[in-house]
Amino acid sequence: MTHCLIEHEWAAVVGLEIHAQISSKSKLFSGSQVHFAAPPNSLVSFFDASLPGTLPVLNRRCVEAAVMTGLALNCRINKKSLFDRKHYFYADLPAGYQITQQRLPIAVNGSLVYSFCAGKNRSQVINKTARVKQIQLEQDSGKSLHDDLRSQTLIDLNRAGVGLLEVVLEPDMSCGEEAATAVRELQLILQALGTSQANMAEGQLRVDANISVHHPGEPLGVRTEVKNLNSARFLAKAIDYEIQRQINELENGGEILNETRSFDSKLGCTIPMRDKEGKQDYRFMPEPNLPPLLLYDTESLPAGADPQQVIDIDRIREQLPELPSVTREKLVQQYGMLPEHSFTLLNEVGLLEFFQNVMKETRAEPKKVTSWVLNTLLGFLKQQNLAVSESPVTPSALAELLNLLDRKAISSSAAKQVFEELWRNEGKTPAQIVSEKKLELMQDQEALEQLCHAVMEGHPQVVMDVKKGNPRAINKLIGLVRKATLSRADPTVIKEILEKKLAS
Amino acid sequence: LGSDTGGSTRNPAAHCGLVGLKPSYGLVSRHGLIPLVNSMDVPGILTRCVDDAAIVLGVLAGHDPKDSTTIQDPVKPFVLPSLTDVSKLCIGIPKEYLTPELSSEVRSLWSKAANLFESEGAKVIEVSLPHTSYSIVCYHVLCTSEVASNMARFDGLEYGHRCDIDVSTEAMYAATRREGFNDVVRGRILSGNFFLLKENYENYFVKAQKVRRLIANDFVTVFNSGVDVLLTPTTLSEAVPYTEFIKEDNRTRSAQDDIFTQAANMAGLPAVSVPMALSNQGLPIGLQFIGRAFCDQELLTIAKWFEKQVQFPVIQLQELMDDCSSVFENEKLASVSLKQ
């Protein structure tokens, strides 16, 4: 059952091929370093440049990353996997082939669970599962930059040979939002494992989508591949556009070609990719320079094996870091927050850490902290399109503010004012701001009672209204008292005092 | 040093009166060796005598972390024993190698060598390698497939010859490769790509790999039956003169030249060509020994015994220089006169 909104009588089917750059010091088969934005062609070994006579040597860390990711996605880890050559000619592929795992990948048959907050108040959590067909290790290609002005193509091989995990998701998703949510969850898992930084802006996570439409109950339609969706923002948009394009095409009596398309973010549409016309025959061949990759578990580990030379799947499983779903569950249990709040905390980069740092320094109730972080802080950040790391308000500052609130040293409206002042980032602490703006709550109970008495005396008509049973009249009184206190009294306390006096 | 993919070290060794050693696949690192067929290539060793080949092998052999297909065991340099008693040896003579194309001279020397072992007490028996007739075709399919793959990197972009065309990347690639490869290489690439096409892969490449397994098993069976080494010709005949040679195309010549040698590459076995005698024309003829996998030392030990027995008239270099200068004076093509 999908919650996607598609035109009636049409169903869409979306599968994904996700390439994640492995977070490792060196490349998959050579010793050159992996760095983002290094000077062009400064991280290229002889092997990366395809000089004849060089041979691939498998990077252990990349294999461990693949096993960790496979385990986190509930896959079966293949104790034996194979490497193959996939041949095609392109300027950013120096050897004329990519080393990948086509026949027998390292992990198969897993699942990715992702969740929506749906319903009226987004309070209903729906769990969906996308099956993981396989995870394979393969080389990344170099980068080509087309300089149309000078009719030339510039090639940077820094990225050539960097290790990739390709995660193939079966066509279990039904629309752009589902796909985007699945990708987001995969990103969080990879980041939690440390196997990939999965930053789409830096090209560490790239998504290709396979999309088709059909009438429910009928066979699946012809699919198109939309390649290189490299931004979280455009992922859902591109997929939904393509779904609609296919529906429109079919409803107008046209047909869908099994072709490759790319997304033009400026125009907001998918367009066919010129140089991918015609079916490519990749002439797959076993990679003769790499023997089969053999992995072990505690049972099959040969006695006296050199731990440097073998990988034990069970040991890796024991040492897996906490996955996002577990983190969210713990937040709900520990702090009593709503599930949808746990999602928001994890989905915003850096927000969970911010939250935890505030919790460390404050006595305020978790619910209050959650509210301030998710509503106030996040609201301000979103308004100015800032990342959590760019927040002018630090966790310590917010913690101090919440402590003042918790001690009832200030009212919540005063706290809001302080927050706005903190946001201006003039180097003042909450305590300083409170003192400068004279926002402290009146602590003198007797003085407050006298004020209340004075207001009541000064406004007999309103008092009459209250006694008559007008529910809104008391608010007027509270307002008058507040004004008299220059907003330095807690409205709840004022109300208590007034009610006591009125009763007597 | 040379390389041996189907006999390219042993073949010239036989024609030139040298020892040509093809080590076991996985014993000597291929890092730095420009590849032709990664699953068959080995660095080859050419020397004047078997002891020298053993010295070089001792230095080169052993695990190299840069070559994932080398075995893990380290190898120490070794000295070959001087065998005096061959009575415990069993020499196998593969009957399928007795082909009609074999020259009578080579056949006669092969027979002489077998008799030599027998007369010195060794057991000499006829054995069968039943899949021999499929070997050269199987070799051709696998060789061209890997060649097509290994040559894909020669596009002129990073290194090597690059043509002047700049209309498009594809045009530049096509012209560069047309200019940079001769027709033999282009022919192999086209064949290889044909065999690797999706619709052909099962019928050609995979089939050939299966046949390769059968060929390798032939050797395993023979060695398991008590045979220590196989004794075969290295080449069909002495070296063919250039004008004769060019009468056949490369494909035909390759098939002929490699016929006795390529099976050892298919099976990954060590093999060595040892010069035996001069032909009637005064050109060297060598014979081949094929051993068990990773028993290169044993193989060379037997080869060394054989070398001592046949006393091949190895060229002495100073005399060669003297004879060459007299040739230029007298303007005649020589078969060089040799000192015993």
GROMACS .gro file of N, CA and C in nm, chain A residues 82-149:
model
  204
   82LEU      N    1   3.352  -1.251  -0.665
   82LEU     CA    2   3.442  -1.246  -0.780
   82LEU      C    3   3.449  -1.106  -0.839
   83PHE      N    4   3.558  -1.077  -0.907
   83PHE     CA    5   3.573  -0.948  -0.974
   83PHE      C    6   3.570  -0.967  -1.126
   84ASP      N    7   3.509  -0.870  -1.194
   84ASP     CA    8   3.496  -0.876  -1.339
   84ASP      C    9   3.537  -0.745  -1.402
   85ARG      N   10   3.566  -0.752  -1.534
   85ARG     CA   11   3.592  -0.630  -1.609
   85ARG      C   12   3.469  -0.595  -1.691
   86LYS      N   13   3.431  -0.468  -1.685
   86LYS     CA   14   3.317  -0.417  -1.764
   86LYS      C   15   3.375  -0.319  -1.863
   87HIS      N   16   3.371  -0.354  -1.991
   87HIS     CA   17   3.442  -0.276  -2.092
   87HIS      C   18   3.356  -0.170  -2.157
   88TYR      N   19   3.407  -0.047  -2.162
   88TYR     CA   20   3.351   0.055  -2.251
   88TYR      C   21   3.456   0.164  -2.267
   89PHE      N   22   3.447   0.239  -2.376
   89PHE     CA   23   3.545   0.343  -2.401
   89PHE      C   24   3.490   0.477  -2.357
   90TYR      N   25   3.564   0.546  -2.270
   90TYR     CA   26   3.526   0.681  -2.229
   90TYR      C   27   3.651   0.747  -2.176
   91ALA      N   28   3.661   0.877  -2.198
   91ALA     CA   29   3.785   0.945  -2.162
   91ALA      C   30   3.819   0.935  -2.014
   92ASP      N   31   3.718   0.922  -1.927
   92ASP     CA   32   3.750   0.918  -1.784
   92ASP      C   33   3.773   0.776  -1.732
   93LEU      N   34   3.785   0.680  -1.824
   93LEU     CA   35   3.808   0.541  -1.786
   93LEU      C   36   3.937   0.494  -1.854
   94PRO      N   37   4.053   0.522  -1.793
   94PRO     CA   38   4.181   0.501  -1.862
   94PRO      C   39   4.203   0.359  -1.913
   95ALA      N   40   4.163   0.257  -1.838
   95ALA     CA   41   4.195   0.121  -1.882
   95ALA      C   42   4.102   0.071  -1.992
   96GLY      N   43   3.993   0.145  -2.017
   96GLY     CA   44   3.895   0.096  -2.114
   96GLY      C   45   3.802  -0.007  -2.053
   97TYR      N   46   3.819  -0.030  -1.921
   97TYR     CA   47   3.725  -0.117  -1.850
   97TYR      C   48   3.722  -0.075  -1.703
   98GLN      N   49   3.610  -0.107  -1.639
   98GLN     CA   50   3.596  -0.083  -1.496
   98GLN      C   51   3.600  -0.219  -1.427
   99ILE      N   52   3.671  -0.227  -1.314
   99ILE     CA   53   3.669  -0.352  -1.237
   99ILE      C   54   3.549  -0.345  -1.143
  100THR      N   55   3.460  -0.442  -1.154
  100THR     CA   56   3.336  -0.443  -1.076
  100THR      C   57   3.307  -0.587  -1.033
  101GLN      N   58   3.187  -0.609  -0.975
  101GLN     CA   59   3.150  -0.746  -0.938
  101GLN      C   60   3.017  -0.778  -1.003
  102GLN      N   61   3.024  -0.842  -1.120
  102GLN     CA   62   2.897  -0.866  -1.190
  102GLN      C   63   2.843  -1.006  -1.163
  103ARG      N   64   2.933  -1.108  -1.168
  103ARG     CA   65   2.884  -1.245  -1.155
  103ARG      C   66   2.843  -1.276  -1.013
  104LEU      N   67   2.927  -1.238  -0.916
  104LEU     CA   68   2.904  -1.281  -0.778
  104LEU      C   69   2.948  -1.167  -0.685
  105PRO      N   70   2.852  -1.080  -0.647
  105PRO     CA   71   2.890  -0.966  -0.563
  105PRO      C   72   2.911  -1.006  -0.418
  106ILE      N   73   2.960  -0.912  -0.337
  106ILE     CA   74   3.000  -0.944  -0.201
  106ILE      C   75   2.880  -0.961  -0.107
  107ALA      N   76   2.766  -0.898  -0.138
  107ALA     CA   77   2.651  -0.912  -0.049
  107ALA      C   78   2.521  -0.912  -0.130
  108VAL      N   79   2.424  -0.992  -0.088
  108VAL     CA   80   2.297  -1.002  -0.164
  108VAL      C   81   2.179  -1.014  -0.069
  109ASN      N   82   2.058  -0.990  -0.124
  109ASN     CA   83   1.931  -1.022  -0.055
  109ASN      C   84   1.916  -0.959   0.082
  110GLY      N   85   1.920  -0.826   0.084
  110GLY     CA   86   1.901  -0.757   0.211
  110GLY      C   87   1.775  -0.672   0.207
  111SER      N   88   1.764  -0.580   0.305
  111SER     CA   89   1.649  -0.492   0.306
  111SER      C   90   1.685  -0.358   0.369
  112LEU      N   91   1.621  -0.254   0.318
  112LEU     CA   92   1.639  -0.120   0.372
  112LEU      C   93   1.504  -0.073   0.424
  113VAL      N   94   1.493  -0.053   0.555
  113VAL     CA   95   1.367  -0.006   0.614
  113VAL      C   96   1.375   0.145   0.626
  114TYR      N   97   1.273   0.214   0.573
  114TYR     CA   98   1.270   0.359   0.586
  114TYR      C   99   1.130   0.399   0.631
  115SER      N  100   1.119   0.516   0.690
  115SER     CA  101   0.992   0.552   0.753
  115SER      C  102   0.945   0.691   0.713
  116PHE      N  103   0.815   0.701   0.705
  116PHE     CA  104   0.748   0.828   0.680
  116PHE      C  105   0.677   0.875   0.801
  117CYS      N  106   0.662   1.006   0.811
  117CYS     CA  107   0.565   1.057   0.907
  117CYS      C  108   0.449   1.107   0.825
  118ALA      N  109   0.337   1.039   0.835
  118ALA     CA  110   0.222   1.074   0.752
  118ALA      C  111   0.102   1.105   0.841
  119GLY      N  112  -0.009   1.121   0.778
  119GLY     CA  113  -0.130   1.150   0.855
  119GLY      C  114  -0.147   1.298   0.877
  120LYS      N  115  -0.252   1.332   0.948
  120LYS     CA  116  -0.291   1.473   0.963
  120LYS      C  117  -0.180   1.558   1.023
  121ASN      N  118  -0.130   1.518   1.135
  121ASN     CA  119  -0.025   1.598   1.199
  121ASN      C  120   0.113   1.536   1.177
  122ARG      N  121   0.126   1.461   1.073
  122ARG     CA  122   0.250   1.388   1.050
  122ARG      C  123   0.287   1.308   1.175
  123SER      N  124   0.186   1.258   1.240
  123SER     CA  125   0.212   1.188   1.366
  123SER      C  126   0.211   1.037   1.348
  124GLN      N  127   0.174   0.995   1.229
  124GLN     CA  128   0.167   0.850   1.206
  124GLN      C  129   0.296   0.806   1.139
  125VAL      N  130   0.364   0.710   1.200
  125VAL     CA  131   0.488   0.662   1.142
  125VAL      C  132   0.461   0.537   1.060
  126ILE      N  133   0.488   0.545   0.929
  126ILE     CA  134   0.469   0.430   0.840
  126ILE      C  135   0.606   0.373   0.804
  127ASN      N  136   0.624   0.246   0.826
  127ASN     CA  137   0.750   0.180   0.787
  127ASN      C  138   0.737   0.117   0.650
  128LYS      N  139   0.835   0.142   0.565
  128LYS     CA  140   0.836   0.076   0.435
  128LYS      C  141   0.970   0.005   0.418
  129THR      N  142   0.968  -0.096   0.334
  129THR     CA  143   1.092  -0.170   0.311
  129THR      C  144   1.122  -0.173   0.161
  130ALA      N  145   1.246  -0.146   0.127
  130ALA     CA  146   1.292  -0.168  -0.010
  130ALA      C  147   1.393  -0.282  -0.004
  131ARG      N  148   1.373  -0.383  -0.088
  131ARG     CA  149   1.467  -0.496  -0.086
  131ARG      C  150   1.599  -0.453  -0.148
  132VAL      N  151   1.707  -0.499  -0.085
  132VAL     CA  152   1.839  -0.474  -0.141
  132VAL      C  153   1.875  -0.594  -0.227
  133LYS      N  154   1.888  -0.572  -0.356
  133LYS     CA  155   1.921  -0.686  -0.444
  133LYS      C  156   2.064  -0.729  -0.418
  134GLN      N  157   2.156  -0.634  -0.420
  134GLN     CA  158   2.295  -0.669  -0.396
  134GLN      C  159   2.375  -0.545  -0.364
  135ILE      N  160   2.495  -0.572  -0.308
  135ILE     CA  161   2.594  -0.468  -0.288
  135ILE      C  162   2.722  -0.518  -0.354
  136GLN      N  163   2.781  -0.433  -0.437
  136GLN     CA  164   2.906  -0.477  -0.502
  136GLN      C  165   3.013  -0.370  -0.488
  137LEU      N  166   3.138  -0.419  -0.489
  137LEU     CA  167   3.254  -0.330  -0.487
  137LEU      C  168   3.290  -0.297  -0.631
  138GLU      N  169   3.320  -0.170  -0.659
  138GLU     CA  170   3.366  -0.138  -0.792
  138GLU      C  171   3.446  -0.008  -0.792
  139GLN      N  172   3.517   0.017  -0.906
  139GLN     CA  173   3.598   0.137  -0.915
  139GLN      C  174   3.515   0.257  -0.958
  140ASP      N  175   3.549   0.373  -0.907
  140ASP     CA  176   3.490   0.497  -0.958
  140ASP      C  177   3.569   0.538  -1.082
  141SER      N  178   3.508   0.619  -1.167
  141SER     CA  179   3.580   0.667  -1.285
  141SER      C  180   3.640   0.804  -1.253
  142GLY      N  181   3.719   0.856  -1.345
  142GLY     CA  182   3.770   0.992  -1.329
  142GLY      C  183   3.660   1.092  -1.359
  143LYS      N  184   3.697   1.219  -1.363
  143LYS     CA  185   3.598   1.323  -1.393
  143LYS      C  186   3.631   1.388  -1.525
  144SER      N  187   3.526   1.411  -1.606
  144SER     CA  188   3.554   1.486  -1.729
  144SER      C  189   3.475   1.616  -1.726
  145LEU      N  190   3.542   1.723  -1.762
  145LEU     CA  191   3.480   1.855  -1.767
  145LEU      C  192   3.480   1.903  -1.911
  146HIS      N  193   3.360   1.933  -1.959
  146HIS     CA  194   3.350   1.971  -2.100
  146HIS      C  195   3.364   2.122  -2.115
  147ASP      N  196   3.464   2.161  -2.192
  147ASP     CA  197   3.490   2.303  -2.216
  147ASP      C  198   3.442   2.333  -2.358
  148ASP      N  199   3.317   2.371  -2.369
  148ASP     CA  200   3.261   2.391  -2.504
  148ASP      C  201   3.325   2.508  -2.575
  149LEU      N  202   3.369   2.604  -2.495
  149LEU     CA  203   3.429   2.724  -2.554
  149LEU      C  204   3.552   2.690  -2.638
   0.00000   0.00000   0.00000
